[in-house]
Amino acid sequence: MERTPEQQAQIDMAKRLKKKEVVDKKIAAATEERGVSILLTGNGKGKSSSAFGTMARALGHGQKATVVQFIKGRKETGEQLFFGQHPQVSFHVMGHGFTWETRNPELEQQAANQAWDVAKQALEDDAINFVLLDEITYMYKYGYLNVADLIEALENRPAHQNVMMTGRTAPRELLDSVDTHSKIANERHAFEGGVKAQPGIEW
């Protein structure tokens, strides 16, 4: 028997109310107040962009942030040019170390250690609300840093501090330790269609 529009509207409303009830219960049960650790992985575009977007939210609320980028690009990124001038942001790029173009293990190890020292200080600083460790997971893929050190620092950081980390892949120990893990898939990319990388989109 075909339903009338009024009957269908009542059924749809009942479904929405039931869903709202479930959501309201989850909201009521979430009473813990603390910072969270968020890991963004996957082959899709947008991991760092999402992290910087979240940092913009934190800055909008007057929070203080630290950025450590573990991959040095060929040129300054739009994020560095913009956020590097923000009075509430401490912005650090990995200097002369790991890049996609050259491989010098000695320099890369030195730079990884220096970048981790900066990151660790940020993870110990009560005055910092938001820490972004951009593309840090590559340091574990190539064996330059010990993931156990990061996990320990995350566990012992100030209770209010939020941390976001990015990279295509991550060690299982890190995946299991974070509060939130999102994986960004690659369905299609303009580069594969012959579109040249450009400022404002890729860097």
XYZ file of C-alpha atoms in Angstrom:
203
model
C 0.000 0.000 0.000
C 1.468 3.315 -1.051
C 1.928 5.881 1.687
C 0.504 9.358 1.454
C 2.970 12.285 1.629
C 1.678 13.005 5.137
C 2.313 9.429 6.266
C 5.822 9.459 4.790
C 6.529 12.779 6.504
C 5.478 11.293 9.856
C 7.716 8.250 9.324
C 10.680 10.465 8.381
C 10.097 12.650 11.435
C 10.009 9.584 13.713
C 13.331 8.401 12.264
C 14.927 11.807 12.816
C 13.673 11.963 16.394
C 15.028 8.479 17.083
C 18.414 9.422 15.633
C 18.443 12.647 17.660
C 17.747 10.652 20.813
C 20.777 8.444 20.148
C 23.000 11.461 19.465
C 21.742 13.289 22.557
C 22.620 10.287 24.713
C 26.160 10.247 23.327
C 26.531 13.969 23.950
C 25.292 13.570 27.531
C 27.757 10.707 28.109
C 30.758 12.727 26.843
C 31.602 14.567 30.059
C 35.411 14.341 30.078
C 37.200 17.636 29.398
C 40.754 17.330 28.054
C 42.847 17.848 24.962
C 42.782 15.216 22.232
C 45.372 13.654 19.932
C 44.378 13.467 16.257
C 46.203 11.567 13.507
C 45.479 12.124 9.814
C 46.798 9.485 7.402
C 46.028 8.139 3.934
C 47.024 8.701 0.306
C 44.452 11.426 -0.321
C 45.104 15.155 -0.536
C 44.123 17.322 2.410
C 45.817 16.001 5.556
C 47.974 19.049 6.255
C 45.258 21.369 4.954
C 42.803 19.883 7.458
C 45.297 20.232 10.281
C 46.027 23.872 9.471
C 42.313 24.533 9.180
C 41.801 23.116 12.662
C 44.642 25.279 13.940
C 42.863 28.320 12.473
C 39.869 27.381 14.642
C 42.091 27.287 17.722
C 43.574 30.679 16.866
C 40.068 32.056 16.410
C 39.450 31.190 20.052
C 42.592 33.052 21.113
C 44.636 29.904 21.672
C 48.393 29.625 21.252
C 49.843 27.171 18.720
C 53.135 25.594 17.684
C 53.823 24.080 14.259
C 56.699 21.736 13.485
C 56.982 20.685 9.833
C 59.104 17.565 9.453
C 59.484 17.799 5.657
C 61.372 20.692 4.086
C 59.907 21.730 0.735
C 61.615 23.444 -2.192
C 59.940 26.736 -1.319
C 57.988 28.405 1.445
C 54.427 27.145 1.740
C 51.360 29.338 1.947
C 50.825 28.042 5.476
C 54.275 29.199 6.548
C 53.898 32.574 4.857
C 50.511 33.145 6.510
C 50.685 31.499 9.926
C 54.387 32.243 10.394
C 53.452 35.900 10.846
C 50.688 35.208 13.366
C 51.524 36.466 16.885
C 50.003 33.350 18.495
C 51.913 30.844 16.321
C 55.437 29.514 16.723
C 56.329 28.058 13.304
C 59.287 25.703 12.726
C 60.406 24.036 9.491
C 62.881 21.160 9.515
C 65.726 23.249 8.145
C 68.377 21.552 6.032
C 67.240 17.979 6.610
C 64.719 15.610 5.054
C 63.378 16.630 1.636
C 61.755 14.779 -1.249
C 64.602 15.719 -3.630
C 67.828 14.754 -1.859
C 68.864 12.053 0.558
C 71.684 12.763 2.984
C 71.157 10.424 5.968
C 73.534 12.284 8.262
C 71.940 15.692 7.700
C 68.452 14.183 7.797
C 69.117 12.507 11.142
C 70.479 15.720 12.578
C 67.496 17.713 11.358
C 65.037 15.085 12.612
C 66.593 15.257 16.072
C 66.463 19.053 16.077
C 62.835 19.093 14.941
C 61.886 16.538 17.581
C 63.579 18.634 20.280
C 61.320 21.560 19.287
C 58.252 19.328 19.180
C 59.011 17.790 22.555
C 59.390 21.229 24.149
C 56.006 22.225 22.742
C 54.420 19.044 24.108
C 55.707 19.972 27.561
C 54.594 23.622 27.480
C 51.459 24.491 29.466
C 51.123 27.770 27.566
C 50.555 26.023 24.218
C 47.007 24.911 23.420
C 47.535 23.386 19.973
C 50.510 21.500 18.526
C 50.735 20.524 14.852
C 53.365 17.923 13.937
C 53.079 18.060 10.165
C 54.279 14.974 8.233
C 55.944 13.578 11.332
C 55.042 9.976 10.471
C 57.686 9.901 7.721
C 60.331 10.128 10.441
C 59.205 6.713 11.667
C 58.877 5.253 8.182
C 62.517 6.065 7.456
C 63.772 5.259 10.938
C 64.960 8.697 12.021
C 62.891 8.894 15.206
C 61.512 6.446 17.772
C 57.716 6.367 17.888
C 57.819 5.343 21.561
C 59.223 8.793 22.389
C 56.259 10.478 20.696
C 53.714 8.243 22.415
C 55.293 8.960 25.801
C 55.289 12.696 25.118
C 51.631 12.561 24.082
C 50.706 10.702 27.257
C 52.534 13.204 29.476
C 51.590 16.452 27.718
C 49.486 19.131 29.477
C 45.932 17.866 29.922
C 44.332 20.719 27.960
C 46.657 20.471 24.949
C 45.375 19.337 21.540
C 47.800 17.680 19.107
C 47.397 16.953 15.395
C 49.809 14.770 13.407
C 49.911 14.034 9.687
C 51.548 11.647 7.216
C 50.492 8.988 4.724
C 51.226 6.015 6.953
C 51.897 5.575 10.657
C 53.239 2.847 12.954
C 50.602 0.609 14.510
C 51.622 1.751 17.997
C 50.779 5.349 17.121
C 47.518 4.419 15.404
C 46.432 2.557 18.534
C 47.406 5.338 20.944
C 45.642 8.407 19.514
C 42.128 9.591 20.390
C 41.057 10.227 16.804
C 42.363 8.716 13.573
C 41.029 9.787 10.185
C 42.175 8.248 6.910
C 41.873 10.339 3.759
C 41.423 8.289 0.586
C 42.525 9.293 -2.904
C 39.660 8.941 -5.358
C 41.059 11.318 -7.986
C 43.842 13.896 -8.198
C 44.294 16.692 -10.729
C 48.014 15.901 -11.077
C 47.143 12.503 -12.537
C 45.170 14.348 -15.194
C 48.186 16.439 -16.159
C 47.410 19.544 -14.095
C 50.563 21.230 -12.820
C 51.039 21.754 -9.071
C 50.321 25.360 -8.099
C 50.739 27.773 -5.199
C 47.665 28.068 -3.027
C 46.706 24.430 -3.689
C 49.790 22.205 -3.354
C 51.958 24.580 -1.309
